[in-house]
């Protein structure tokens, strides 16, 4: 009996050992889901962003440069001219004309019944992901519970679009309001660090800085390289650009601090998306953009913004991509990053394959719209790979060839060739479908 007992015991050990090894092997070879970090810079256009040829004076942003070097820079990414509509389009996968969020003031509140990206992930994946929005919300004003009521696990930041003072502002954390006297760019980063490091499953962190949005000022010296500038308001007003650049650099500093606080193995399993929400403000817009063609306008300076993606699954290192991408597309793209198999939703088309493949995506047209108190700046615009059509609320139409006229100086609406007339009609038809 004794040898038989040893035989049984040995056999059990072998079986258990093989089962454990097989399970470990399966776990090791099974691709893990990535964490997703979406970083939104406020009022940060192409003329302000490193690695874009537009603009002559750039901030020193070494952390962003690392993402650029190890990721993809997208050259034809459209948002909206104002921050609330861009945020709503990412959150819902819909254009402003569909959500009613069309500006940053009287049409900036999102309907509480909209399906958010975070709720969509939960519906399709269960609770595989923890999710948060940290920083700027600006989709409802006096409703501190609106983010969590719309399915977001955790919200901490500011409800409004801006603060009067970066060192004294109203912090809302899951519905509870308090006055913060911590420098807001630093505090938002601290909140993100704390939240990320408290997660026990995959996470999706939407990190929305309000930098470098006004009020222009000089951040703490250790956060920027612009030097000892005067801090009186008249000096700032006389030359706001170096202060704006310093604020962008302070955001970059805090991004670096955030990434340094994520454990190395966890960071290695994280996709990082960096973007601007709309064009650069008129006070600091750089040539070839000007006050008429920057934030708030449907010109390229108002809606063409930076998009850089790096990290887990991004294999096109240091690449540039020319595909048309819309802010709405982040909805489906992030959903696919998380494991949702559907590649489109509402007005959103996933460009997830572009992270590893140099190919063409399925977007033939890019679209943006805005509701502005000035009818000459209010309306919609649509483009294909070459031509761009404006249709404004005052009845004006403009038509540009972006290949030969990338800065929109020559309106050819009255001199269209037969081929251009066909393209004009196609753009008008597609816009009608979108807006119906």
mmCIF file of N, CA and C in Angstrom, residues 116-205:
data_model
loop_
_atom_site.group_PDB
_atom_site.id
_atom_site.type_symbol
_atom_site.label_atom_id
_atom_site.label_comp_id
_atom_site.label_asym_id
_atom_site.label_seq_id
_atom_site.Cartn_x
_atom_site.Cartn_y
_atom_site.Cartn_z
ATOM 1 N N UNK A 116 -22.290 57.907 -22.521
ATOM 2 C CA UNK A 116 -20.890 58.300 -22.480
ATOM 3 C C UNK A 116 -19.983 57.136 -22.875
ATOM 4 N N UNK A 117 -18.773 57.472 -23.256
ATOM 5 C CA UNK A 117 -17.774 56.458 -23.592
ATOM 6 C C UNK A 117 -17.556 55.505 -22.421
ATOM 7 N N UNK A 118 -17.527 56.047 -21.220
ATOM 8 C CA UNK A 118 -17.292 55.207 -20.042
ATOM 9 C C UNK A 118 -18.449 54.236 -19.820
ATOM 10 N N UNK A 119 -19.670 54.712 -19.977
ATOM 11 C CA UNK A 119 -20.828 53.817 -19.837
ATOM 12 C C UNK A 119 -20.855 52.776 -20.952
ATOM 13 N N UNK A 120 -20.428 53.174 -22.138
ATOM 14 C CA UNK A 120 -20.357 52.257 -23.280
ATOM 15 C C UNK A 120 -19.361 51.127 -23.007
ATOM 16 N N UNK A 121 -18.214 51.469 -22.427
ATOM 17 C CA UNK A 121 -17.238 50.439 -22.060
ATOM 18 C C UNK A 121 -17.839 49.457 -21.058
ATOM 19 N N UNK A 122 -18.541 49.982 -20.074
ATOM 20 C CA UNK A 122 -19.162 49.105 -19.076
ATOM 21 C C UNK A 122 -20.215 48.202 -19.712
ATOM 22 N N UNK A 123 -21.015 48.762 -20.615
ATOM 23 C CA UNK A 123 -22.064 47.981 -21.282
ATOM 24 C C UNK A 123 -21.479 46.837 -22.097
ATOM 25 N N UNK A 124 -20.344 47.100 -22.754
ATOM 26 C CA UNK A 124 -19.776 46.109 -23.670
ATOM 27 C C UNK A 124 -18.751 45.177 -23.026
ATOM 28 N N UNK A 125 -18.133 45.630 -21.953
ATOM 29 C CA UNK A 125 -17.056 44.854 -21.357
ATOM 30 C C UNK A 125 -17.316 44.480 -19.902
ATOM 31 N N UNK A 126 -18.477 44.871 -19.365
ATOM 32 C CA UNK A 126 -18.655 44.724 -17.931
ATOM 33 C C UNK A 126 -17.771 45.746 -17.233
ATOM 34 N N UNK A 127 -17.407 45.467 -16.008
ATOM 35 C CA UNK A 127 -16.554 46.404 -15.276
ATOM 36 C C UNK A 127 -15.088 45.976 -15.366
ATOM 37 N N UNK A 128 -14.611 45.764 -16.600
ATOM 38 C CA UNK A 128 -13.204 45.401 -16.774
ATOM 39 C C UNK A 128 -12.287 46.608 -16.571
ATOM 40 N N UNK A 129 -12.820 47.793 -16.780
ATOM 41 C CA UNK A 129 -12.036 49.013 -16.649
ATOM 42 C C UNK A 129 -12.589 49.913 -15.553
ATOM 43 N N UNK A 130 -11.687 50.449 -14.741
ATOM 44 C CA UNK A 130 -12.011 51.610 -13.918
ATOM 45 C C UNK A 130 -11.826 52.843 -14.797
ATOM 46 N N UNK A 131 -12.647 53.862 -14.578
ATOM 47 C CA UNK A 131 -12.496 55.057 -15.410
ATOM 48 C C UNK A 131 -12.712 56.334 -14.605
ATOM 49 N N UNK A 132 -12.088 57.367 -15.087
ATOM 50 C CA UNK A 132 -12.149 58.656 -14.397
ATOM 51 C C UNK A 132 -12.067 59.789 -15.402
ATOM 52 N N UNK A 133 -12.602 60.935 -15.005
ATOM 53 C CA UNK A 133 -12.296 62.211 -15.664
ATOM 54 C C UNK A 133 -11.717 63.103 -14.576
ATOM 55 N N UNK A 134 -10.489 63.540 -14.795
ATOM 56 C CA UNK A 134 -9.776 64.359 -13.821
ATOM 57 C C UNK A 134 -9.351 65.646 -14.507
ATOM 58 N N UNK A 135 -9.743 66.778 -13.929
ATOM 59 C CA UNK A 135 -9.423 68.068 -14.513
ATOM 60 C C UNK A 135 -10.664 68.789 -14.975
ATOM 61 N N UNK A 136 -10.611 69.324 -16.170
ATOM 62 C CA UNK A 136 -11.673 70.193 -16.686
ATOM 63 C C UNK A 136 -12.823 69.383 -17.263
ATOM 64 N N UNK A 137 -14.040 69.697 -16.849
ATOM 65 C CA UNK A 137 -15.263 69.069 -17.343
ATOM 66 C C UNK A 137 -15.909 69.965 -18.395
ATOM 67 N N UNK A 138 -16.419 71.103 -18.007
ATOM 68 C CA UNK A 138 -16.987 72.132 -18.884
ATOM 69 C C UNK A 138 -18.098 71.608 -19.802
ATOM 70 N N UNK A 139 -18.899 70.690 -19.266
ATOM 71 C CA UNK A 139 -20.064 70.205 -20.015
ATOM 72 C C UNK A 139 -21.347 70.379 -19.221
ATOM 73 N N UNK A 140 -21.249 70.953 -18.063
ATOM 74 C CA UNK A 140 -22.388 71.401 -17.259
ATOM 75 C C UNK A 140 -21.789 72.280 -16.176
ATOM 76 N N UNK A 141 -22.546 73.259 -15.710
ATOM 77 C CA UNK A 141 -21.937 74.279 -14.869
ATOM 78 C C UNK A 141 -22.172 74.036 -13.382
ATOM 79 N N UNK A 142 -23.409 74.090 -12.971
ATOM 80 C CA UNK A 142 -23.721 74.018 -11.543
ATOM 81 C C UNK A 142 -24.299 72.662 -11.150
ATOM 82 N N UNK A 143 -23.815 71.605 -11.781
ATOM 83 C CA UNK A 143 -24.308 70.255 -11.500
ATOM 84 C C UNK A 143 -23.130 69.371 -11.118
ATOM 85 N N UNK A 144 -22.705 69.425 -9.862
ATOM 86 C CA UNK A 144 -21.468 68.734 -9.460
ATOM 87 C C UNK A 144 -21.518 67.228 -9.595
ATOM 88 N N UNK A 145 -22.720 66.641 -9.680
ATOM 89 C CA UNK A 145 -22.823 65.185 -9.802
ATOM 90 C C UNK A 145 -22.997 64.706 -11.237
ATOM 91 N N UNK A 146 -23.046 65.635 -12.196
ATOM 92 C CA UNK A 146 -23.333 65.247 -13.571
ATOM 93 C C UNK A 146 -22.333 64.214 -14.120
ATOM 94 N N UNK A 147 -21.026 64.372 -13.931
ATOM 95 C CA UNK A 147 -20.111 63.349 -14.494
ATOM 96 C C UNK A 147 -20.393 61.950 -13.962
ATOM 97 N N UNK A 148 -20.549 61.800 -12.659
ATOM 98 C CA UNK A 148 -20.774 60.465 -12.099
ATOM 99 C C UNK A 148 -22.170 59.959 -12.436
ATOM 100 N N UNK A 149 -23.133 60.867 -12.575
ATOM 101 C CA UNK A 149 -24.482 60.452 -12.978
ATOM 102 C C UNK A 149 -24.488 59.893 -14.399
ATOM 103 N N UNK A 150 -23.504 60.283 -15.205
ATOM 104 C CA UNK A 150 -23.428 59.823 -16.590
ATOM 105 C C UNK A 150 -22.514 58.605 -16.742
ATOM 106 N N UNK A 151 -22.204 57.956 -15.626
ATOM 107 C CA UNK A 151 -21.528 56.673 -15.699
ATOM 108 C C UNK A 151 -20.035 56.702 -15.493
ATOM 109 N N UNK A 152 -19.471 57.856 -15.108
ATOM 110 C CA UNK A 152 -18.035 57.942 -14.880
ATOM 111 C C UNK A 152 -17.759 57.587 -13.423
ATOM 112 N N UNK A 153 -16.861 56.625 -13.202
ATOM 113 C CA UNK A 153 -16.605 56.137 -11.848
ATOM 114 C C UNK A 153 -16.157 57.242 -10.907
ATOM 115 N N UNK A 154 -15.271 58.099 -11.393
ATOM 116 C CA UNK A 154 -14.644 59.093 -10.514
ATOM 117 C C UNK A 154 -14.432 60.379 -11.291
ATOM 118 N N UNK A 155 -14.879 61.491 -10.702
ATOM 119 C CA UNK A 155 -14.600 62.813 -11.267
ATOM 120 C C UNK A 155 -13.975 63.684 -10.199
ATOM 121 N N UNK A 156 -12.900 64.361 -10.578
ATOM 122 C CA UNK A 156 -12.286 65.351 -9.701
ATOM 123 C C UNK A 156 -11.689 66.450 -10.562
ATOM 124 N N UNK A 157 -12.055 67.698 -10.283
ATOM 125 C CA UNK A 157 -11.512 68.793 -11.072
ATOM 126 C C UNK A 157 -12.404 70.000 -11.008
ATOM 127 N N UNK A 158 -12.468 70.724 -12.104
ATOM 128 C CA UNK A 158 -13.298 71.917 -12.165
ATOM 129 C C UNK A 158 -14.433 71.707 -13.149
ATOM 130 N N UNK A 159 -15.614 72.145 -12.740
ATOM 131 C CA UNK A 159 -16.781 71.997 -13.602
ATOM 132 C C UNK A 159 -16.779 73.031 -14.714
ATOM 133 N N UNK A 160 -16.311 74.235 -14.418
ATOM 134 C CA UNK A 160 -16.387 75.329 -15.366
ATOM 135 C C UNK A 160 -15.250 75.257 -16.379
ATOM 136 N N UNK A 161 -15.275 76.207 -17.316
ATOM 137 C CA UNK A 161 -14.307 76.190 -18.393
ATOM 138 C C UNK A 161 -12.975 76.786 -18.045
ATOM 139 N N UNK A 162 -12.935 77.603 -16.993
ATOM 140 C CA UNK A 162 -11.686 78.254 -16.638
ATOM 141 C C UNK A 162 -11.706 78.619 -15.168
ATOM 142 N N UNK A 163 -10.569 79.079 -14.685
ATOM 143 C CA UNK A 163 -10.472 79.583 -13.312
ATOM 144 C C UNK A 163 -9.978 81.024 -13.381
ATOM 145 N N UNK A 164 -10.324 81.803 -12.392
ATOM 146 C CA UNK A 164 -9.827 83.179 -12.341
ATOM 147 C C UNK A 164 -8.394 83.237 -11.840
ATOM 148 N N UNK A 165 -8.021 82.226 -11.057
ATOM 149 C CA UNK A 165 -6.703 82.202 -10.439
ATOM 150 C C UNK A 165 -6.246 80.749 -10.358
ATOM 151 N N UNK A 166 -5.087 80.443 -10.921
ATOM 152 C CA UNK A 166 -4.587 79.061 -10.910
ATOM 153 C C UNK A 166 -4.249 78.579 -9.501
ATOM 154 N N UNK A 167 -4.168 79.513 -8.548
ATOM 155 C CA UNK A 167 -3.838 79.158 -7.173
ATOM 156 C C UNK A 167 -5.029 79.217 -6.227
ATOM 157 N N UNK A 168 -6.198 79.524 -6.752
ATOM 158 C CA UNK A 168 -7.404 79.521 -5.924
ATOM 159 C C UNK A 168 -8.606 79.243 -6.821
ATOM 160 N N UNK A 169 -9.197 78.079 -6.637
ATOM 161 C CA UNK A 169 -10.235 77.638 -7.571
ATOM 162 C C UNK A 169 -11.129 76.623 -6.881
ATOM 163 N N UNK A 170 -12.267 76.370 -7.492
ATOM 164 C CA UNK A 170 -13.263 75.475 -6.901
ATOM 165 C C UNK A 170 -13.042 74.046 -7.381
ATOM 166 N N UNK A 171 -12.638 73.179 -6.488
ATOM 167 C CA UNK A 171 -12.412 71.764 -6.774
ATOM 168 C C UNK A 171 -13.674 70.973 -6.440
ATOM 169 N N UNK A 172 -14.120 70.163 -7.393
ATOM 170 C CA UNK A 172 -15.249 69.253 -7.172
ATOM 171 C C UNK A 172 -14.718 67.834 -7.272
ATOM 172 N N UNK A 173 -14.977 67.020 -6.254
ATOM 173 C CA UNK A 173 -14.547 65.633 -6.249
ATOM 174 C C UNK A 173 -15.742 64.746 -5.937
ATOM 175 N N UNK A 174 -16.202 64.021 -6.969
ATOM 176 C CA UNK A 174 -17.405 63.183 -6.852
ATOM 177 C C UNK A 174 -18.548 63.904 -6.145
ATOM 178 N N UNK A 175 -18.827 65.121 -6.623
ATOM 179 C CA UNK A 175 -19.976 65.872 -6.161
ATOM 180 C C UNK A 175 -19.726 66.790 -4.990
ATOM 181 N N UNK A 176 -18.571 66.681 -4.340
ATOM 182 C CA UNK A 176 -18.276 67.492 -3.157
ATOM 183 C C UNK A 176 -17.367 68.644 -3.558
ATOM 184 N N UNK A 177 -17.781 69.875 -3.249
ATOM 185 C CA UNK A 177 -17.036 71.064 -3.643
ATOM 186 C C UNK A 177 -16.197 71.593 -2.488
ATOM 187 N N UNK A 178 -15.020 72.109 -2.839
ATOM 188 C CA UNK A 178 -14.159 72.751 -1.851
ATOM 189 C C UNK A 178 -13.281 73.753 -2.579
ATOM 190 N N UNK A 179 -12.683 74.667 -1.835
ATOM 191 C CA UNK A 179 -11.770 75.639 -2.429
ATOM 192 C C UNK A 179 -10.351 75.113 -2.325
ATOM 193 N N UNK A 180 -9.682 75.023 -3.462
ATOM 194 C CA UNK A 180 -8.294 74.574 -3.490
ATOM 195 C C UNK A 180 -7.374 75.773 -3.667
ATOM 196 N N UNK A 181 -6.301 75.797 -2.885
ATOM 197 C CA UNK A 181 -5.286 76.837 -3.027
ATOM 198 C C UNK A 181 -3.980 76.252 -3.564
ATOM 199 N N UNK A 182 -4.045 75.036 -4.087
ATOM 200 C CA UNK A 182 -2.887 74.420 -4.723
ATOM 201 C C UNK A 182 -2.880 74.783 -6.206
ATOM 202 N N UNK A 183 -1.688 74.979 -6.750
ATOM 203 C CA UNK A 183 -1.564 75.309 -8.163
ATOM 204 C C UNK A 183 -2.278 74.245 -8.984
ATOM 205 N N UNK A 184 -3.225 74.664 -9.825
ATOM 206 C CA UNK A 184 -4.177 73.713 -10.384
ATOM 207 C C UNK A 184 -3.513 72.658 -11.282
ATOM 208 N N UNK A 185 -2.491 73.026 -12.032
ATOM 209 C CA UNK A 185 -1.832 72.044 -12.896
ATOM 210 C C UNK A 185 -1.195 70.937 -12.060
ATOM 211 N N UNK A 186 -0.643 71.317 -10.920
ATOM 212 C CA UNK A 186 -0.047 70.340 -10.001
ATOM 213 C C UNK A 186 -1.115 69.525 -9.303
ATOM 214 N N UNK A 187 -2.166 70.171 -8.852
ATOM 215 C CA UNK A 187 -3.217 69.463 -8.119
ATOM 216 C C UNK A 187 -3.913 68.435 -9.002
ATOM 217 N N UNK A 188 -4.199 68.797 -10.244
ATOM 218 C CA UNK A 188 -4.835 67.856 -11.169
ATOM 219 C C UNK A 188 -3.943 66.632 -11.365
ATOM 220 N N UNK A 189 -2.637 66.876 -11.472
ATOM 221 C CA UNK A 189 -1.699 65.760 -11.622
ATOM 222 C C UNK A 189 -1.684 64.885 -10.379
ATOM 223 N N UNK A 190 -1.677 65.494 -9.204
ATOM 224 C CA UNK A 190 -1.719 64.725 -7.951
ATOM 225 C C UNK A 190 -2.961 63.841 -7.885
ATOM 226 N N UNK A 191 -4.092 64.404 -8.288
ATOM 227 C CA UNK A 191 -5.341 63.629 -8.278
ATOM 228 C C UNK A 191 -5.239 62.430 -9.220
ATOM 229 N N UNK A 192 -4.611 62.641 -10.384
ATOM 230 C CA UNK A 192 -4.451 61.536 -11.340
ATOM 231 C C UNK A 192 -3.503 60.475 -10.795
ATOM 232 N N UNK A 193 -2.395 60.902 -10.195
ATOM 233 C CA UNK A 193 -1.446 59.948 -9.617
ATOM 234 C C UNK A 193 -2.123 59.097 -8.556
ATOM 235 N N UNK A 194 -2.843 59.756 -7.670
ATOM 236 C CA UNK A 194 -3.500 59.031 -6.579
ATOM 237 C C UNK A 194 -4.542 58.059 -7.103
ATOM 238 N N UNK A 195 -5.322 58.508 -8.076
ATOM 239 C CA UNK A 195 -6.388 57.636 -8.591
ATOM 240 C C UNK A 195 -5.785 56.432 -9.326
ATOM 241 N N UNK A 196 -4.829 56.671 -10.206
ATOM 242 C CA UNK A 196 -4.230 55.580 -10.977
ATOM 243 C C UNK A 196 -3.597 54.538 -10.057
ATOM 244 N N UNK A 197 -2.880 55.006 -9.046
ATOM 245 C CA UNK A 197 -2.160 54.078 -8.175
ATOM 246 C C UNK A 197 -3.066 53.365 -7.177
ATOM 247 N N UNK A 198 -4.341 53.724 -7.168
ATOM 248 C CA UNK A 198 -5.301 53.035 -6.303
ATOM 249 C C UNK A 198 -6.160 52.032 -7.066
ATOM 250 N N UNK A 199 -5.888 51.840 -8.361
ATOM 251 C CA UNK A 199 -6.706 50.926 -9.160
ATOM 252 C C UNK A 199 -6.156 49.506 -9.080
ATOM 253 N N UNK A 200 -7.082 48.549 -9.016
ATOM 254 C CA UNK A 200 -6.674 47.148 -8.972
ATOM 255 C C UNK A 200 -7.069 46.400 -10.238
ATOM 256 N N UNK A 201 -7.503 47.140 -11.262
ATOM 257 C CA UNK A 201 -7.770 46.535 -12.569
ATOM 258 C C UNK A 201 -7.390 47.548 -13.635
ATOM 259 N N UNK A 202 -7.534 47.192 -14.894
ATOM 260 C CA UNK A 202 -7.204 48.131 -15.962
ATOM 261 C C UNK A 202 -7.969 49.430 -15.789
ATOM 262 N N UNK A 203 -7.353 50.506 -16.236
ATOM 263 C CA UNK A 203 -7.960 51.819 -16.034
ATOM 264 C C UNK A 203 -7.918 52.668 -17.310
ATOM 265 N N UNK A 204 -8.883 53.561 -17.388
ATOM 266 C CA UNK A 204 -8.957 54.576 -18.430
ATOM 267 C C UNK A 204 -9.056 55.922 -17.723
ATOM 268 N N UNK A 205 -7.987 56.696 -17.817
ATOM 269 C CA UNK A 205 -7.927 58.001 -17.159
ATOM 270 C C UNK A 205 -7.991 59.101 -18.205
#
